[in-house]
XYZ file of C-alpha atoms in Angstrom:
543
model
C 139.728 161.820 198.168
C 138.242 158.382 198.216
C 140.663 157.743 201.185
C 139.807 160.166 203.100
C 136.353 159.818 202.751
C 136.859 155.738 203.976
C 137.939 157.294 206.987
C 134.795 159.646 207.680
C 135.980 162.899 209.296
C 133.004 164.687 210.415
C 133.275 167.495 208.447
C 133.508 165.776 205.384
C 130.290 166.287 202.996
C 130.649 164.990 199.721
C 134.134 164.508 197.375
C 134.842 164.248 193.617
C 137.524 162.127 192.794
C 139.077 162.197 189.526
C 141.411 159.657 187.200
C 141.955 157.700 190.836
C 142.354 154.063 191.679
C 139.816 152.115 194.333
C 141.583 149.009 194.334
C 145.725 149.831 194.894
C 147.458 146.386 193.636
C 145.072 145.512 190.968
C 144.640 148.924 189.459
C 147.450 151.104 189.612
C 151.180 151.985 188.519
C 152.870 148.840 189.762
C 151.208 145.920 188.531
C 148.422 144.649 186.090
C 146.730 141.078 186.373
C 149.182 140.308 189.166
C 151.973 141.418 185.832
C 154.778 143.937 186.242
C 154.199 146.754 185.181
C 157.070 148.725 183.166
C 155.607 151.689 184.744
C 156.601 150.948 188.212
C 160.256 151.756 187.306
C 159.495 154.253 185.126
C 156.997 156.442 188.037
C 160.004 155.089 190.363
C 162.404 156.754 188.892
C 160.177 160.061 188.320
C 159.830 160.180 191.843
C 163.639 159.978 192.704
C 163.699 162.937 190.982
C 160.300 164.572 192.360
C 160.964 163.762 196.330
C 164.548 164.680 195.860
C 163.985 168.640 195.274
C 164.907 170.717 198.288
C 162.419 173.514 199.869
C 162.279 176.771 198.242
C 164.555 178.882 200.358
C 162.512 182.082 200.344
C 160.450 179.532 202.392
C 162.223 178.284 204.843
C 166.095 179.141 207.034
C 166.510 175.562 207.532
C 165.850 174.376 204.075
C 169.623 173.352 203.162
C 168.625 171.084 206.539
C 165.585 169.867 205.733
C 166.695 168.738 201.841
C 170.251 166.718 202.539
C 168.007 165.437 205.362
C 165.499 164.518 202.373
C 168.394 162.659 200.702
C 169.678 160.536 202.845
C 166.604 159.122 204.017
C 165.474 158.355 200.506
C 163.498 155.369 199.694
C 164.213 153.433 196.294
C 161.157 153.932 195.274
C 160.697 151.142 192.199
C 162.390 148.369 194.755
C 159.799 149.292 197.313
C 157.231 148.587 195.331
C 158.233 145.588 193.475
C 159.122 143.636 196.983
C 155.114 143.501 197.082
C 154.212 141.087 194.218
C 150.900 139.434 195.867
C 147.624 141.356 197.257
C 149.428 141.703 200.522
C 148.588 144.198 203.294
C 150.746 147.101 201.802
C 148.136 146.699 198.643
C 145.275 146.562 200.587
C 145.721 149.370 202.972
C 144.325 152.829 201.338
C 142.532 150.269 198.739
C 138.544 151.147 199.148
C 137.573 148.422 197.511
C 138.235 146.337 200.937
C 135.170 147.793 202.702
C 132.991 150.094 199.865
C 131.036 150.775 203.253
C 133.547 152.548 204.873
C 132.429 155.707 202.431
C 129.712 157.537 204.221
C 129.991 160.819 201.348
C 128.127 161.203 198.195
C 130.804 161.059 195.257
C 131.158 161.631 192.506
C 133.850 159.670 190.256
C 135.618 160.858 186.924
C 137.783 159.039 184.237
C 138.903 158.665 180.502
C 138.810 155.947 178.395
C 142.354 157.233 177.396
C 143.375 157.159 180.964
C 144.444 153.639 183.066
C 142.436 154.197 185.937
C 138.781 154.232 184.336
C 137.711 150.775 185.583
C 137.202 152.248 189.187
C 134.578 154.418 188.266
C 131.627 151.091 187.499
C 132.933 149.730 190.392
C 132.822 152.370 192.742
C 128.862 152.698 191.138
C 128.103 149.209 191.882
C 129.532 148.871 195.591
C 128.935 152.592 197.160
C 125.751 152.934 198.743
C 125.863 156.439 199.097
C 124.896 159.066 196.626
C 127.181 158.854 193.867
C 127.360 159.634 190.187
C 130.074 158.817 187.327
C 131.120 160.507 184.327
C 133.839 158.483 181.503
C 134.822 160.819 178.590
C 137.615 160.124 176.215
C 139.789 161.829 177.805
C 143.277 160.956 179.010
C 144.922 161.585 182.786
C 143.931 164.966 182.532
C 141.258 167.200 184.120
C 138.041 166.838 182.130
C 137.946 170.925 180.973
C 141.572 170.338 179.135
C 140.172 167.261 178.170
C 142.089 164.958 175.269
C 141.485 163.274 173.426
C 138.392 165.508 173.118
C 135.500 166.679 173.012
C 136.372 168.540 176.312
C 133.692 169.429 178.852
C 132.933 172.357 181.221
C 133.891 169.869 184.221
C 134.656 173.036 186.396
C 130.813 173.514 185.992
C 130.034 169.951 186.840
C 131.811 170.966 190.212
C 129.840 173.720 190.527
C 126.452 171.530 190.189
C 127.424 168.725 192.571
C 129.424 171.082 195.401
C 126.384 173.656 195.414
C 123.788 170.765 196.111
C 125.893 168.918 199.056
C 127.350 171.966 200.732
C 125.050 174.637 199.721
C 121.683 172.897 199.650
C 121.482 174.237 196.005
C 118.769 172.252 193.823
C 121.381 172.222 190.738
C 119.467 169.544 188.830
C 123.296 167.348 189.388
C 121.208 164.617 190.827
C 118.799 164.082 188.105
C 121.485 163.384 186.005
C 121.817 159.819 185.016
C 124.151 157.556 187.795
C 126.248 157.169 184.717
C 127.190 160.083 181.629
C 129.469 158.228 179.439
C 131.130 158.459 176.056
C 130.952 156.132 173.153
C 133.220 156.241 171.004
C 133.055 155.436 166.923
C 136.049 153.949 164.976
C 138.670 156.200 163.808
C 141.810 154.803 161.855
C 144.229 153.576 164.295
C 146.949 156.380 165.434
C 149.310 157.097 168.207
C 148.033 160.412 168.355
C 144.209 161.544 168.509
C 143.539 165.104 169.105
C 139.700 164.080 169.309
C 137.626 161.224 169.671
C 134.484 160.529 167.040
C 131.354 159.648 169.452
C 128.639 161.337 171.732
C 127.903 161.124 175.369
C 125.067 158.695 176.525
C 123.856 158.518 180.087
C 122.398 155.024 181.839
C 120.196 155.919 184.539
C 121.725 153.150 187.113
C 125.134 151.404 187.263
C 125.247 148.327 186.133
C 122.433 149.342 184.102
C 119.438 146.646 183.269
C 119.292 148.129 179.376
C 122.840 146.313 179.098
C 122.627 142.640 177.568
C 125.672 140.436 177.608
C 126.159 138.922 174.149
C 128.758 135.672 173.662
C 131.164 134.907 171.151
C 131.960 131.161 171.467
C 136.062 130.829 169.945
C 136.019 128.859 167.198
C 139.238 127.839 164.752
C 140.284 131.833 163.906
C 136.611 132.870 164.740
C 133.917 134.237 166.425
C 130.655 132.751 166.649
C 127.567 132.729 167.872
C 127.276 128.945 168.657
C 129.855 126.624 170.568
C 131.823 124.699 168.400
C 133.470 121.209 169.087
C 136.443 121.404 171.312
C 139.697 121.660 169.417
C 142.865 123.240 169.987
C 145.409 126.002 169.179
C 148.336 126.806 170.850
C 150.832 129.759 170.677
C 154.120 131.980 171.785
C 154.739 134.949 170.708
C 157.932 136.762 170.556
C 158.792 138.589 173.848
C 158.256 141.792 171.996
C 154.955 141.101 170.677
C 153.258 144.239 172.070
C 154.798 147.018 170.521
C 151.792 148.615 169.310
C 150.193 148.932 172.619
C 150.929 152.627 173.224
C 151.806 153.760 177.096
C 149.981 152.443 179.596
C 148.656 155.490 181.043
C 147.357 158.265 178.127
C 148.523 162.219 179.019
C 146.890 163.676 176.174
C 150.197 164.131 174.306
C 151.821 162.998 170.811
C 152.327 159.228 170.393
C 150.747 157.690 173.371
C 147.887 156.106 171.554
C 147.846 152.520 170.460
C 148.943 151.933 166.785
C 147.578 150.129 164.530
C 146.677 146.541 166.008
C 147.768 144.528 163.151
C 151.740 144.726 164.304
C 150.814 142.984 166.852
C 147.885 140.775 165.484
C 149.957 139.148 163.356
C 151.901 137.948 166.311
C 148.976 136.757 168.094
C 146.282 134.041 168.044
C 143.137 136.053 166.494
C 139.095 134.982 166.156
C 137.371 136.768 163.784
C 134.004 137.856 163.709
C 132.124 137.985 160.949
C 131.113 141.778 159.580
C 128.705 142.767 161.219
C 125.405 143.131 159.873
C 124.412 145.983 161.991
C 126.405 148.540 164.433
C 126.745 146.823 167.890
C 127.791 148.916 170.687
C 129.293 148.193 174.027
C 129.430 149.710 176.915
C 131.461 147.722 180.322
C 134.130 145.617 180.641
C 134.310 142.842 178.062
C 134.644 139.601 179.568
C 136.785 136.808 178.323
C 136.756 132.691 179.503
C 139.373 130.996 178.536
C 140.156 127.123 178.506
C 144.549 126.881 178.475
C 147.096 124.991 179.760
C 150.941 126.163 179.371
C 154.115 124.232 179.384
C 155.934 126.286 182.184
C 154.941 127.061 185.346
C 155.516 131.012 184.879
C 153.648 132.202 181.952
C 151.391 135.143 181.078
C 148.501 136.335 178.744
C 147.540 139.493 177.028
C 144.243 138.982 175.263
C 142.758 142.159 173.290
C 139.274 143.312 171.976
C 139.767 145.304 168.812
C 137.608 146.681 165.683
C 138.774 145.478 162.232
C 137.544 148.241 159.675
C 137.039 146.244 156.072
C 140.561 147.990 154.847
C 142.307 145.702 157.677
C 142.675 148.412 159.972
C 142.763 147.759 163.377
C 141.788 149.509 166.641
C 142.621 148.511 170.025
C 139.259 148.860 171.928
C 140.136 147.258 175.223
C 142.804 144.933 176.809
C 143.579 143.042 179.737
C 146.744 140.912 180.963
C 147.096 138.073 183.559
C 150.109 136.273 185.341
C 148.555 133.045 184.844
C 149.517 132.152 188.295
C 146.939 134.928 189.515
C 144.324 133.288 187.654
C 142.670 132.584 190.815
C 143.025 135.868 192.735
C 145.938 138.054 194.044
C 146.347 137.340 197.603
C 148.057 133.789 196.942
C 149.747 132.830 193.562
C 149.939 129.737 192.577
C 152.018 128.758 189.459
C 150.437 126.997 186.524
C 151.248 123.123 186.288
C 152.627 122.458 183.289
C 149.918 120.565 180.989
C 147.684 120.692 183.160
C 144.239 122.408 182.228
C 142.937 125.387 183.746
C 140.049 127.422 183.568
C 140.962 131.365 183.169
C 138.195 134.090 183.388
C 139.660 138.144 182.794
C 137.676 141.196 182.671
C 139.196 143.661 179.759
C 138.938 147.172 180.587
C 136.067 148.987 180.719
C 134.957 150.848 177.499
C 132.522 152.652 175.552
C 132.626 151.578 171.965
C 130.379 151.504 168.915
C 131.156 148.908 166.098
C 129.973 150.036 162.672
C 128.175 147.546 160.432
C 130.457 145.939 158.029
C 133.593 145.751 160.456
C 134.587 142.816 162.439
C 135.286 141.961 166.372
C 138.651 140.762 166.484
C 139.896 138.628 169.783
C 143.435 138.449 169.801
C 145.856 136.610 172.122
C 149.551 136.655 173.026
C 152.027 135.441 175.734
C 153.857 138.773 176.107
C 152.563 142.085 176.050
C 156.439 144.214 175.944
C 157.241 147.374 176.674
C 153.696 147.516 178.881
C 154.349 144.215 181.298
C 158.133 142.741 182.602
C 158.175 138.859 180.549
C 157.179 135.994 182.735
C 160.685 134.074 183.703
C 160.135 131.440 181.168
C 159.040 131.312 177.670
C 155.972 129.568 177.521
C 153.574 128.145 175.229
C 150.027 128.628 176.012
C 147.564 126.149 174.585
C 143.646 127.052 174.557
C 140.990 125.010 174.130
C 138.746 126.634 171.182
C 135.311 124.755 172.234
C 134.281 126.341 175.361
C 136.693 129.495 175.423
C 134.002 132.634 174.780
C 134.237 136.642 174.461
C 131.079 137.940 176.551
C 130.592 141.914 175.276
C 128.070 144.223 177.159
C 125.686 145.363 174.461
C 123.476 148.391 174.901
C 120.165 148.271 173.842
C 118.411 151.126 172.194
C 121.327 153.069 172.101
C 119.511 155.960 170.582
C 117.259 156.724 173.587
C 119.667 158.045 175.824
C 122.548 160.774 174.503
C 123.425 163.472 176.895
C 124.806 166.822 176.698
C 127.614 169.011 178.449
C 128.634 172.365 178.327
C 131.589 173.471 176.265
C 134.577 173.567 178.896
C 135.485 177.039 180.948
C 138.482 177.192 182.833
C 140.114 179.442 185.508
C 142.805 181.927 184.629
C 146.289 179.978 183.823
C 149.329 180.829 186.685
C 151.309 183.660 184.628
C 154.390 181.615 182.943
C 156.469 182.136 179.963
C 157.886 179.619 178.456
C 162.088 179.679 178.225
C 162.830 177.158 175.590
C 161.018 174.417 173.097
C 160.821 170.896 174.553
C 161.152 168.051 172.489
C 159.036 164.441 172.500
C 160.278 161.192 170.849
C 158.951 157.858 170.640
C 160.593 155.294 168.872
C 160.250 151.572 168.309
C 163.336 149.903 166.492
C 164.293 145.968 165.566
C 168.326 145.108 165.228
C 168.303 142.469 162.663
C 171.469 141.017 163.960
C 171.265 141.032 167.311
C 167.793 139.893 167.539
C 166.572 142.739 169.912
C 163.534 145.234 169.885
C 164.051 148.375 171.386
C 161.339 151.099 172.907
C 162.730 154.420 173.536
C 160.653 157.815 174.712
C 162.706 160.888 175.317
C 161.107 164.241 176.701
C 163.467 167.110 176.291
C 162.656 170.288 178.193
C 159.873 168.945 180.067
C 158.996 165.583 180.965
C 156.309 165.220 178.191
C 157.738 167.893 175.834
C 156.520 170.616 177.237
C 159.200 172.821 177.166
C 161.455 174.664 180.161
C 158.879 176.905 181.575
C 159.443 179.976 184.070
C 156.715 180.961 186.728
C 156.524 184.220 186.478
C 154.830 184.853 190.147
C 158.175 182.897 191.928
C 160.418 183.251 188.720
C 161.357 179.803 188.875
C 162.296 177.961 186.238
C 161.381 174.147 185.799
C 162.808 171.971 183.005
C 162.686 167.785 183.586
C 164.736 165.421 180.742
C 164.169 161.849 180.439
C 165.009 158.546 178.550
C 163.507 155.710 178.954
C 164.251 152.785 177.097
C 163.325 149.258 177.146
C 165.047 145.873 175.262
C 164.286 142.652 174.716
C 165.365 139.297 172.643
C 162.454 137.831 171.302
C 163.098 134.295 172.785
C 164.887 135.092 175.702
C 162.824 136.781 178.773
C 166.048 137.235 181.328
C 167.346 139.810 178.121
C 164.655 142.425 178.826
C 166.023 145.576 180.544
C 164.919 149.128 181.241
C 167.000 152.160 181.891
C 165.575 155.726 183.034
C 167.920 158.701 182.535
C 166.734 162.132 183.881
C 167.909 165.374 184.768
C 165.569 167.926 187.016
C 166.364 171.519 187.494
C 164.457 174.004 189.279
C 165.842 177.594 190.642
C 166.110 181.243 190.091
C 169.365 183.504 189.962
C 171.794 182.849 192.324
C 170.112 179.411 193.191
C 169.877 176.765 190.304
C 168.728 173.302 191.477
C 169.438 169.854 189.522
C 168.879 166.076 190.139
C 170.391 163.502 187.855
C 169.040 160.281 188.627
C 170.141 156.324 186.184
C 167.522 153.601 186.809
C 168.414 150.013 185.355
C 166.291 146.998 185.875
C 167.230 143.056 185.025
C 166.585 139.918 185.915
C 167.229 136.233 186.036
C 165.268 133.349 186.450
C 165.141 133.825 190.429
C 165.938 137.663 191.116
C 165.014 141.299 189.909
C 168.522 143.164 189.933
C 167.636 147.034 190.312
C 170.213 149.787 190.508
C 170.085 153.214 191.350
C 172.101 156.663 191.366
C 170.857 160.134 192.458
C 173.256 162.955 192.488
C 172.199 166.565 193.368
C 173.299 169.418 193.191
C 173.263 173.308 193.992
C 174.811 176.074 191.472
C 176.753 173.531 190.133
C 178.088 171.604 192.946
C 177.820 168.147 194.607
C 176.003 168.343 197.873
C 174.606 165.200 197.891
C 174.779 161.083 196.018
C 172.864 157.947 197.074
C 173.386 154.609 195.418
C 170.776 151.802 195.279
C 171.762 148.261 194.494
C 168.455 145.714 195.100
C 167.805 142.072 194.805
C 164.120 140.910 194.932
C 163.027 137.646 194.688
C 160.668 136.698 191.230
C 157.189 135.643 193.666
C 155.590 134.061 190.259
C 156.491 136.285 188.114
């Protein structure tokens, strides 16, 4: 939607765009803070499977054709992608964030704090100068009406309001809603699954929004405080697999997704304290984080997390970012750190909505690997930072009473008839080998690709089922160890024509190259009609 809208056909009045990206390299499935994402295999291989189906043939006489057609001109997807490391001009094109003023149509943007892609709806408020309202639940990648984590909204209402007014010259009220209808959310004990978030909805009548403060945490010695201490410093490395309690990167609303409980991964990490807080503090924007370092390799990275320590220890991932250091000053042209040298790092965390209770503490922790979410950096590095000027910057709303909203409880359309054929399964597993020194992350979907089950539509009867393993290892002092392997089988079809795609997925590396390999086999009642190998080598670009 928001691309089409950047390229103004005439007929176009307004758009909603929902769980969407404005800004293609920095913000979506391939990398992170100029990091690899783990994801851009894992979608990689997904699509292997996806673009590999053939046409139905109750569609189409030449669809036998058309699909070994479809084969052989298969792109590897993952290798594709990861031959653009920089902010180059495959990034940028489709990216709306390179001219906001190309979008002539009032929009109106949707996302989930559970979800990876929230951070484009502030930003698409603060560039657009067109009509244009937001809404952030807690939601994951999911449409806001099957909303989860819940509460769920009637978002198929919402559409209602906003298409009547631009197409239909309806006054629906839509407009007088606050630019921004957000949700804050309250601590709840850390989990990997959340049915529904604790919080309310708030609205802020512009974006960025004047009743917001900024409030700075200077880093002190293993604290947070309010004034800037003398400089000092503390250095660290953690283990390549420090990161295991970061959950996936992008939420689905399913079992085990969620972050865990922060302190695996604290205790692996340099962490600054608050102190508790005298009285609830909530934020609403991306936390901002400055950062004083120098590292002792050239290739080094930096997770840094935001989380809220209940007085029990418990702790709860509120927001993240990561950063190549070598994209510390933009995207578009790398440049590796020089060892010992000092450097001056600034990262915006994710946006969130979030409402500290009084007595908890703001916790600001820091690690040089963030595994299974980010590929290591080629070397293992040491990151010193500088304690004096380093600060955490928070946006703080003001009079957070004054402005809760309300939505309707969620309606939806009537499901496509489907029955479901057998149980899926869902696994998630981290494990540590004591001998040979390696952490392991493992999801398996049996049935359907998130557990779902094999499910037959009943309109068509065809049946869709979709198995995959993913798993990831890694020595904790040796970055060329990490691997990840995708294993998946896809079957579609009806009597008398039964689909299936088998596809393996391996990634490595060593210091200078990413090694990616690839088989896809399909086949039709049972037999071979069609097998493509992949074998890549792409060159590490400060990474």
């Amino acid at each position: 939607a928001l691309q089409v809208a950047a390229r103004r056909p005439p007929a176009l009045k307004a758009i909603i765009t929902v769980c969407s990206t404005d800004d293609r390299f920095g913000d979506d499935i391939h990398y992170m803070g100029g990091c690899l994402l783990n994801d851009n295999l894992w979608w990689g291989a997904i699509m292997l499977a996806y673009q590999a189906r053939p046409p139905d043939r109750e569609l189409r006489s030449d669809w036998r054709e058309q699909w070994l057609a479809r084969l052989e001109h298969m792109p590897f997807w993952p290798a594709l992608w990861l031959r653009h490391q920089s902010r180059d001009s495959y990034w940028q094109h489709g990216s709306v964030c390179e001219d906001w003023g190309a979008i002539a149509c009032p929009v109106l943007a949707v996302g989930g704090w559970a979800d990876s892609y929230t951070n484009a709806v502030p930003r698409l408020l603060a560039h657009l100068e067109v009509p244009r309202l937001g809404v952030i639940g807690p939601w994951a990648h999911i449409y806001p009406q099957d909303g989860s984590p819940g509460p769920a909204i009637d978002f198929l209402g919402e559409a209602t309001r906003w298409w009547d007014h631009w197409l239909k010259g309806i006054d629906t009220g839509i407009m007088a809603e606050p630019m921004l209808r957000a949700f804050i959310e309250d601590f709840s004990p850390p989990s990997t699954t959340r049915k529904v978030s604790p919080g309310r909805f708030v609205g802020e009548a512009v974006w960025p929004s004047p009743t917001i403060v900024e409030t700075v945490f200077h880093l002190a010695a293993g604290r947070l405080v309010d004034e800037p201490v003398e400089p000092a410093a503390v250095s660290v490395r953690s283990p390549l697999w420090a990161g295991t309690g970061c959950g996936e990167w992008m939420g689905t609303g399913i079992e085990g997704e969620m972050p865990s409980d922060q302190r695996i991964d604290d205790g692996l990490s340099l962490v600054f304290d608050s102190d508790p807080l005298e009285a609830a503090v909530e934020v609403l924007g991306n936390p901002a984080v400055e950062l004083h370092l120098s590292c002792d390799q050239p290739r080094a990275q930096i997770a840094v997390r935001l989380c809220d320590v209940a007085p029990g220890g418990a702790s709860l991932r509120v927001s993240y970012a990561v950063l190549n250091l070598a994209h510390r000053d933009g995207s578009a042209e790398p440049r590796p750190m020089r060892p010992g040298e000092p450097a001056v790092v600034r990262l915006k965390l994710k946006m969130c909505g979030h409402r500290f209770p009084a007595g908890h503490l703001m916790r600001l922790a820091l690690s040089t690997s963030y595994w299974p979410l980010v590929w290591p950096a080629a070397e293992l590095a040491t990151v010193t930072v500088g304690t004096g000027p380093g600060r955490l910057t928070l946006p703080v709303r003001q009079s957070p009473e004054a402005s809760d909203v309300r939505f309707d409880l969620p309606r939806h359309g009537p499901p496509a008839p489907q029955t479901k054929v057998a149980e899926g399964r869902l696994e998630r597993r981290v494990s540590f080998d004591a001998i040979a020194g390696t952490a392991t992350y493992t999801t398996i979907g049996k049935g359907g690709l998130f557990g779902e089950g094999v499910l037959r539509l009943d309109e068509i009867d065809t049946t869709l089922a979709h198995d995959l393993t993913r798993t990831l290892t890694i020595l904790a002092d040796d970055p060329l160890s990490a691997e990840t392997k995708v294993e998946q089988s896809y079957r579609m079809g009806r009597e008398g024509w039964q689909i299936r795609i088998d596809t393996v997925t391996v990634m490595t590396g060593d210091a200078e190259h990413f090694h990616l390999t690839g088989t896809l086999n399909a086949y039709e009642n049972g037999a071979l009609v069609g097998t493509r190998e992949w074998r890549e080598r792409v060159l590490r670009q400060s990474l």
